[in-house]
Amino acid sequence: SSGINAEWPLRPGNMKSWEYYSHINGEPHIIYLAEAQCGTCQSNAAIAGQLSKRWEEYKTRRGREDEGVDMGVFVFNRNFPASKNKFKMFKNQLAGRFSVGPWVSLHQDNDISDVWGALSNYMIEETGPHMNETRKFRSKRNDMYLVDQWGRMIRFLRDAILIRSRKNSADTSLLWRNVVQEMMIKAAKRKTVCDEIQHEWLYCRVPEEWELNGISFRNLRQGRSLTILIFIRADLTEFTVDGLLRDLVDLSERWKSPSYVVVADSIPQSKTRFATVDLYMQTRNSDVTLLLDEDNRVASQYFAAPGDLFAVDSLGRVIGFFNRVNLRDEVVEEKLKNLHLNWNDECEQFIEDDYTGTGTTGTGPTLSPYPVYSDGTGTYENTPTYPF
């Protein structure tokens, strides 16, 4: 999900920290890895800033409203002598020659922050000349990560050059810049590839058991036929006292059968407001269990964004989920009650027929039906390999 350190100390001289989550402003954004001595990197960072400015203006331009989106651009200069020596020149070029200073946030990586290393901390399987090797992934200049407003990596672009002549592939006329714009618009609408991955890897499957704050999810289910698991941001009222959490507490008061579990995001802003939300829960005297995630570990396991709801059976199997759920919708409540009383037909077909279709039905079982990590390296065992 997140895969990003919330606090990168990018100024080792005075140890002043630059906090990533304090600067994304709830907007989808680009993380671009550059080398200041590389002319292509300079112009590419400038193009990203110009596109950010243009797409922001589209929001108020007649006939272009559908193409408008707010997008941040974060550029990290490589921690390498040749790159560090040209950093100030790089910054002056962006602000002066290209006039994109307000739209591009340029930072110098260092040994403490190690942004380049953190973004490549995983292994690639089935690679090499004979596709039988496992190698560590390594960051390169012009690597570009598209990230949604919650900090989830939604796409990785290798050698992402945004000039007009660089296409996505030789078989299509789609440019890299078109790919970026499409993904940014989807992210702003809270519709990303993570929704599809939830279907492919989680639906009708049993994710690995987890524990937060010393409490096991297995114990929280209490053997009940339905557990409602929701992810929120404790610092945003749309997910707490004025929105989703309030509606969940109301639901728990009139429907006692399920077990209710809420996991709050672990970014710094959410952590700061967690105690306040916990106090609100105590005043409501509800049966809802509120937990604080640890390094967004559980949210990453479910590829979840704030507002996602998962319906889990007594065995821990995900039998249904709703992205950007609205608990005031009677249809949603009816579906949840149906999952509580009746077996999910799609999951039954999945088990009995070894069904391998995609879309609204879970894919067939593989050797490992969910991501399994080895020793924190990010290695996927017997599953498709994705960067994040």
Coordinates of C-alpha atoms in Angstrom, one line a residue:
S1 CA 0.0 0.0 0.0
S2 CA 2.0 2.8 1.3
G3 CA 5.6 1.6 0.9
I4 CA 6.8 5.1 1.8
N5 CA 8.6 6.4 4.8
A6 CA 6.5 9.1 6.4
E7 CA 9.6 11.1 7.5
W8 CA 12.6 11.5 5.2
P9 CA 15.4 13.7 6.8
L10 CA 16.6 15.3 3.6
R11 CA 18.8 17.9 5.3
P12 CA 21.4 16.1 7.3
G13 CA 23.3 19.3 8.1
N14 CA 20.8 20.6 10.6
M15 CA 18.8 17.4 10.8
K16 CA 15.6 19.2 9.7
S17 CA 13.2 16.6 8.5
W18 CA 10.9 16.8 5.5
E19 CA 7.7 14.9 6.2
Y20 CA 6.3 13.3 3.1
Y21 CA 2.8 13.0 4.3
S22 CA 2.6 16.6 5.4
H23 CA 3.2 17.8 1.8
I24 CA 1.1 15.6 -0.4
N25 CA -2.0 17.7 0.5
G26 CA -4.4 14.9 -0.2
E27 CA -3.5 14.9 -3.9
P28 CA -2.3 12.1 -6.3
H29 CA 1.4 12.7 -7.2
I30 CA 4.5 11.7 -9.0
I31 CA 7.7 10.5 -7.3
Y32 CA 10.5 11.0 -9.8
L33 CA 14.1 9.8 -9.4
A34 CA 16.6 12.1 -11.2
E35 CA 20.3 12.8 -11.5
A36 CA 21.0 16.5 -11.6
Q37 CA 23.9 16.1 -14.1
C38 CA 21.6 14.5 -16.6
G39 CA 20.0 17.0 -19.0
T40 CA 17.2 14.6 -19.8
C41 CA 16.3 14.4 -16.1
Q42 CA 16.2 18.2 -15.8
S43 CA 13.9 18.6 -18.8
N44 CA 11.8 15.6 -17.8
A45 CA 11.2 17.1 -14.3
A46 CA 10.3 20.4 -15.9
I47 CA 7.8 18.7 -18.2
A48 CA 6.2 17.0 -15.2
G49 CA 5.8 20.4 -13.5
Q50 CA 4.4 22.0 -16.7
L51 CA 1.9 19.1 -17.0
S52 CA 0.9 19.6 -13.4
K53 CA 0.3 23.3 -14.0
R54 CA -1.6 22.6 -17.3
W55 CA -3.9 19.9 -15.8
E56 CA -4.6 22.1 -12.8
E57 CA -5.8 24.9 -15.3
Y58 CA -7.9 22.4 -17.1
K59 CA -10.2 22.2 -14.1
T60 CA -11.5 25.7 -14.9
R61 CA -11.2 25.6 -18.7
R62 CA -14.4 25.1 -20.6
G63 CA -14.5 21.8 -22.4
R64 CA -11.5 20.5 -20.5
E65 CA -13.0 20.0 -17.1
D66 CA -12.9 16.2 -17.3
E67 CA -9.2 16.3 -17.9
G68 CA -8.4 18.5 -15.0
V69 CA -6.6 17.2 -11.9
D70 CA -4.4 18.5 -9.1
M71 CA -1.1 16.6 -9.2
G72 CA 2.0 17.0 -7.0
V73 CA 5.5 16.3 -8.3
F74 CA 8.3 15.2 -6.0
V75 CA 11.8 14.9 -7.5
F76 CA 14.6 13.2 -5.6
N77 CA 18.1 13.8 -6.7
R78 CA 20.4 10.8 -6.5
N79 CA 22.8 10.6 -3.5
F80 CA 25.9 10.5 -5.7
P81 CA 28.8 13.1 -5.9
A82 CA 28.2 14.0 -9.5
S83 CA 24.5 14.5 -8.8
K84 CA 24.9 16.4 -5.5
N85 CA 27.4 18.8 -7.1
K86 CA 24.8 19.9 -9.7
F87 CA 21.8 20.0 -7.3
K88 CA 21.8 23.8 -6.9
M89 CA 22.0 24.2 -10.7
F90 CA 19.1 21.8 -11.1
K91 CA 17.0 23.8 -8.7
N92 CA 17.8 27.1 -10.4
Q93 CA 17.0 25.6 -13.8
L94 CA 13.5 24.5 -12.6
A95 CA 12.7 27.8 -11.0
G96 CA 14.4 30.0 -13.6
R97 CA 14.6 28.6 -17.1
F98 CA 11.6 26.3 -16.9
S99 CA 9.5 28.4 -14.4
V100 CA 8.0 25.4 -12.6
G101 CA 9.3 26.0 -9.1
P102 CA 5.8 26.2 -7.5
W103 CA 4.8 22.8 -9.1
V104 CA 8.0 20.8 -8.6
S105 CA 9.3 19.9 -5.1
L106 CA 13.0 19.1 -5.5
H107 CA 15.0 17.3 -2.8
Q108 CA 18.5 15.9 -2.3
D109 CA 18.6 12.3 -1.2
N110 CA 21.3 11.3 1.4
D111 CA 22.6 8.4 3.4
I112 CA 20.0 8.9 6.2
S113 CA 16.9 9.3 4.0
D114 CA 18.0 6.8 1.3
V115 CA 14.9 7.3 -0.8
W116 CA 16.3 5.6 -3.8
G117 CA 17.1 2.5 -1.7
A118 CA 13.8 2.5 0.0
L119 CA 11.9 2.5 -3.2
S120 CA 13.8 -0.5 -4.6
N121 CA 13.6 -2.7 -1.5
Y122 CA 12.2 -5.8 -3.1
M123 CA 13.2 -8.7 -5.2
I124 CA 12.3 -9.7 -8.8
E125 CA 11.7 -13.3 -9.5
E126 CA 11.9 -15.2 -12.8
T127 CA 14.3 -12.8 -14.4
G128 CA 17.6 -13.1 -16.1
P129 CA 18.5 -14.5 -19.6
H130 CA 16.7 -17.8 -18.8
M131 CA 14.0 -16.3 -16.6
N132 CA 15.1 -18.5 -13.7
E133 CA 16.9 -16.0 -11.4
T134 CA 15.8 -13.9 -8.5
R135 CA 17.5 -10.5 -8.4
K136 CA 17.2 -7.4 -6.3
F137 CA 15.5 -4.5 -8.0
R138 CA 17.6 -1.4 -8.3
S139 CA 16.5 2.2 -8.8
K140 CA 17.6 4.0 -11.9
R141 CA 17.3 7.6 -13.1
N142 CA 14.0 8.4 -14.8
D143 CA 12.1 5.9 -12.6
M144 CA 8.7 7.3 -11.9
Y145 CA 6.2 6.1 -9.3
L146 CA 2.5 7.2 -9.5
V147 CA 1.0 7.5 -6.1
D148 CA -2.5 8.2 -5.0
Q149 CA -3.6 10.7 -2.3
W150 CA -3.3 8.0 0.4
G151 CA 0.3 7.1 -0.4
R152 CA -0.4 3.9 -2.3
M153 CA 1.8 3.1 -5.3
I154 CA -0.6 2.7 -8.2
R155 CA 1.8 2.4 -11.0
F156 CA 5.6 2.2 -11.7
L157 CA 7.1 3.5 -14.9
R158 CA 10.6 2.5 -15.9
D159 CA 12.4 5.1 -18.0
A160 CA 9.4 7.4 -18.0
I161 CA 10.2 10.1 -20.4
L162 CA 7.3 12.6 -20.8
I163 CA 8.2 14.2 -24.1
R164 CA 5.6 14.1 -26.8
S165 CA 7.4 11.5 -28.9
R166 CA 7.8 8.9 -26.2
K167 CA 5.0 6.3 -26.4
N168 CA 3.8 3.8 -23.9
S169 CA 4.6 1.0 -26.4
A170 CA 5.3 0.6 -30.1
D171 CA 1.9 -1.0 -30.6
T172 CA -0.1 2.0 -29.4
S173 CA -0.2 5.8 -29.9
L174 CA -0.7 6.4 -26.2
L175 CA 2.0 8.6 -24.8
W176 CA 3.6 8.2 -21.3
R177 CA 2.1 11.6 -20.4
N178 CA -1.3 10.3 -21.3
V179 CA -0.8 7.2 -19.0
V180 CA 0.2 9.5 -16.2
Q181 CA -2.9 11.8 -16.7
E182 CA -5.3 8.9 -16.9
M183 CA -3.9 7.4 -13.6
M184 CA -4.0 10.7 -11.8
I185 CA -7.6 11.3 -12.8
K186 CA -8.6 7.8 -11.6
A187 CA -6.7 8.3 -8.3
A188 CA -8.5 11.7 -7.8
K189 CA -11.8 9.8 -8.2
R190 CA -10.6 7.1 -5.8
K191 CA -10.6 4.5 -8.5
T192 CA -7.2 2.8 -8.9
V193 CA -5.7 -0.5 -9.8
C194 CA -5.7 -1.4 -6.1
D195 CA -9.5 -2.1 -6.4
E196 CA -8.7 -4.6 -9.1
I197 CA -6.0 -6.3 -7.1
Q198 CA -8.4 -6.6 -4.2
H199 CA -10.6 -8.7 -6.5
E200 CA -7.8 -10.8 -7.8
W201 CA -5.9 -11.5 -4.6
L202 CA -8.4 -11.1 -1.7
Y203 CA -11.9 -11.9 -2.8
C204 CA -13.0 -15.3 -1.5
R205 CA -9.6 -15.9 0.0
V206 CA -8.2 -16.1 3.5
P207 CA -5.5 -13.4 4.1
E208 CA -2.7 -14.0 6.5
E209 CA -3.8 -13.6 10.1
W210 CA -2.7 -10.3 11.7
E211 CA -2.4 -8.7 15.1
L212 CA -2.5 -5.0 16.1
N213 CA -2.0 -3.3 19.5
G214 CA -1.6 -6.8 21.0
I215 CA -5.0 -7.9 19.8
S216 CA -5.4 -10.7 17.3
F217 CA -7.9 -10.4 14.4
R218 CA -8.9 -14.0 15.0
N219 CA -10.0 -13.2 18.5
L220 CA -11.9 -10.1 17.4
R221 CA -14.0 -12.3 15.0
Q222 CA -15.1 -14.3 18.0
G223 CA -16.3 -17.1 15.7
R224 CA -19.1 -14.9 14.3
S225 CA -20.4 -15.6 10.8
L226 CA -19.6 -11.9 9.8
T227 CA -17.0 -9.4 10.8
I228 CA -17.1 -5.9 9.3
L229 CA -13.6 -4.5 8.9
I230 CA -13.2 -0.9 7.9
F231 CA -10.2 1.3 7.2
I232 CA -10.2 5.1 8.1
R233 CA -8.1 8.2 8.5
A234 CA -8.4 9.4 12.1
D235 CA -7.5 13.0 11.1
L236 CA -10.3 13.4 8.5
T237 CA -13.8 14.0 9.9
E238 CA -15.4 12.4 6.8
F239 CA -14.1 9.1 8.1
T240 CA -14.7 9.7 11.8
V241 CA -17.2 11.9 13.8
D242 CA -19.0 13.3 10.7
G243 CA -18.9 10.3 8.5
L244 CA -18.0 6.7 8.2
L245 CA -17.1 5.9 11.8
R246 CA -20.3 7.6 13.1
D247 CA -22.4 5.6 10.6
L248 CA -20.7 2.4 11.6
V249 CA -21.4 3.0 15.3
D250 CA -25.1 3.7 14.5
L251 CA -25.2 0.5 12.5
S252 CA -23.7 -1.5 15.4
E253 CA -26.3 -0.1 17.8
R254 CA -29.2 -1.4 15.7
W255 CA -27.5 -4.6 14.4
K256 CA -25.6 -6.5 17.1
S257 CA -24.9 -9.7 15.2
P258 CA -21.6 -8.9 13.4
S259 CA -18.2 -8.1 15.0
Y260 CA -17.1 -4.6 14.1
V261 CA -13.4 -3.7 13.7
V262 CA -11.9 -0.3 12.6
V263 CA -8.3 0.2 11.6
A264 CA -6.9 3.7 11.6
D265 CA -4.1 4.7 9.2
S266 CA -0.7 5.1 10.8
I267 CA 0.5 8.2 9.0
P268 CA 1.6 11.0 11.4
Q269 CA -1.5 13.1 11.0
S270 CA -3.8 10.1 11.7
K271 CA -1.7 9.0 14.7
T272 CA -2.0 12.5 16.2
R273 CA -5.8 12.4 16.1
F274 CA -6.2 8.7 17.1
A275 CA -6.6 9.4 20.8
T276 CA -9.4 11.9 20.1
V277 CA -11.3 9.4 18.0
D278 CA -10.8 6.8 20.6
L279 CA -12.3 9.1 23.2
Y280 CA -15.3 9.6 20.8
M281 CA -15.7 5.9 20.7
Q282 CA -15.8 5.7 24.5
T283 CA -18.5 8.3 24.7
R284 CA -20.6 6.4 22.3
N285 CA -20.1 3.2 24.3
S286 CA -20.2 1.1 21.2
D287 CA -19.1 -2.5 20.5
V288 CA -16.8 -1.3 17.7
T289 CA -13.1 -2.1 18.2
L290 CA -10.8 0.7 17.1
L291 CA -7.1 -0.2 16.3
L292 CA -4.1 1.9 15.1
D293 CA -2.3 0.3 12.2
E294 CA 1.5 -0.2 12.5
D295 CA 3.4 1.2 9.5
N296 CA 0.2 0.6 7.5
R297 CA 1.0 -3.1 7.6
V298 CA -2.6 -4.3 7.7
A299 CA -3.8 -1.7 5.2
S300 CA -1.0 -2.9 2.8
Q301 CA -2.1 -6.5 3.3
Y302 CA -5.6 -5.6 2.1
F303 CA -4.5 -3.0 -0.5
A304 CA -6.9 -0.7 1.4
A305 CA -7.6 3.0 1.3
P306 CA -9.6 4.9 3.9
G307 CA -13.2 4.2 3.3
D308 CA -12.8 0.6 2.3
L309 CA -15.0 -2.0 4.0
F310 CA -14.3 -5.8 4.0
A311 CA -16.9 -8.4 5.0
V312 CA -15.1 -11.3 6.6
D313 CA -16.5 -14.7 7.6
S314 CA -15.7 -16.8 10.7
L315 CA -12.7 -18.4 9.0
G316 CA -11.2 -15.0 8.0
R317 CA -12.2 -15.3 4.4
V318 CA -13.0 -12.1 2.6
I319 CA -16.6 -12.7 1.3
G320 CA -17.3 -9.2 0.1
F321 CA -15.9 -5.7 0.0
F322 CA -17.0 -2.1 -0.8
N323 CA -14.7 0.7 -1.9
R324 CA -15.6 4.1 -0.6
V325 CA -18.5 2.6 1.3
N326 CA -21.5 4.6 2.3
L327 CA -23.2 3.0 5.3
R328 CA -26.2 5.2 5.0
D329 CA -27.1 3.5 1.7
E330 CA -29.8 1.0 2.5
V331 CA -28.6 -1.2 -0.4
V332 CA -25.2 -1.6 1.3
E333 CA -26.7 -2.5 4.6
E334 CA -29.0 -5.0 2.9
K335 CA -26.0 -6.7 1.1
L336 CA -24.1 -6.9 4.4
K337 CA -27.1 -8.6 6.1
N338 CA -27.4 -11.0 3.2
L339 CA -23.7 -11.9 3.6
H340 CA -24.4 -12.6 7.3
L341 CA -27.3 -14.9 6.6
N342 CA -26.4 -16.6 3.3
W343 CA -23.2 -18.2 1.8
N344 CA -21.6 -16.2 -0.9
D345 CA -22.5 -18.0 -4.1
E346 CA -19.4 -16.7 -6.0
C347 CA -17.1 -18.0 -3.3
E348 CA -18.8 -21.4 -3.4
Q349 CA -18.3 -21.6 -7.2
F350 CA -14.6 -20.6 -6.6
I351 CA -14.0 -23.5 -4.2
E352 CA -16.0 -26.2 -5.9
D353 CA -15.2 -25.6 -9.6
D354 CA -11.7 -24.2 -9.3
Y355 CA -13.1 -21.2 -11.3
T356 CA -10.4 -19.1 -13.0
G357 CA -12.4 -16.3 -14.4
T358 CA -11.7 -12.6 -13.6
G359 CA -13.8 -9.5 -13.0
T360 CA -16.7 -9.9 -10.6
T361 CA -15.5 -13.4 -9.5
G362 CA -12.3 -14.3 -7.7
T363 CA -9.6 -16.0 -9.7
G364 CA -8.7 -19.6 -9.2
P365 CA -6.3 -20.7 -6.5
T366 CA -2.6 -20.5 -7.0
L367 CA 0.2 -22.0 -5.0
S368 CA 0.0 -19.0 -2.7
P369 CA -3.3 -17.2 -2.9
Y370 CA -2.1 -13.9 -1.3
P371 CA 1.2 -12.0 -1.2
V372 CA 3.8 -13.8 1.0
Y373 CA 6.8 -11.8 2.0
S374 CA 10.2 -13.3 3.0
D375 CA 12.2 -11.6 5.8
G376 CA 10.9 -8.2 4.9
T377 CA 12.5 -8.2 1.5
G378 CA 9.3 -7.9 -0.4
T379 CA 9.8 -11.2 -2.3
Y380 CA 6.6 -12.7 -3.7
E381 CA 6.6 -16.4 -3.4
N382 CA 4.7 -18.4 -6.1
T383 CA 2.7 -15.3 -7.1
P384 CA 2.8 -12.7 -9.8
T385 CA 5.5 -10.1 -9.1
Y386 CA 4.5 -6.4 -8.7
P387 CA 6.7 -3.5 -7.6
F388 CA 4.4 -2.7 -4.7

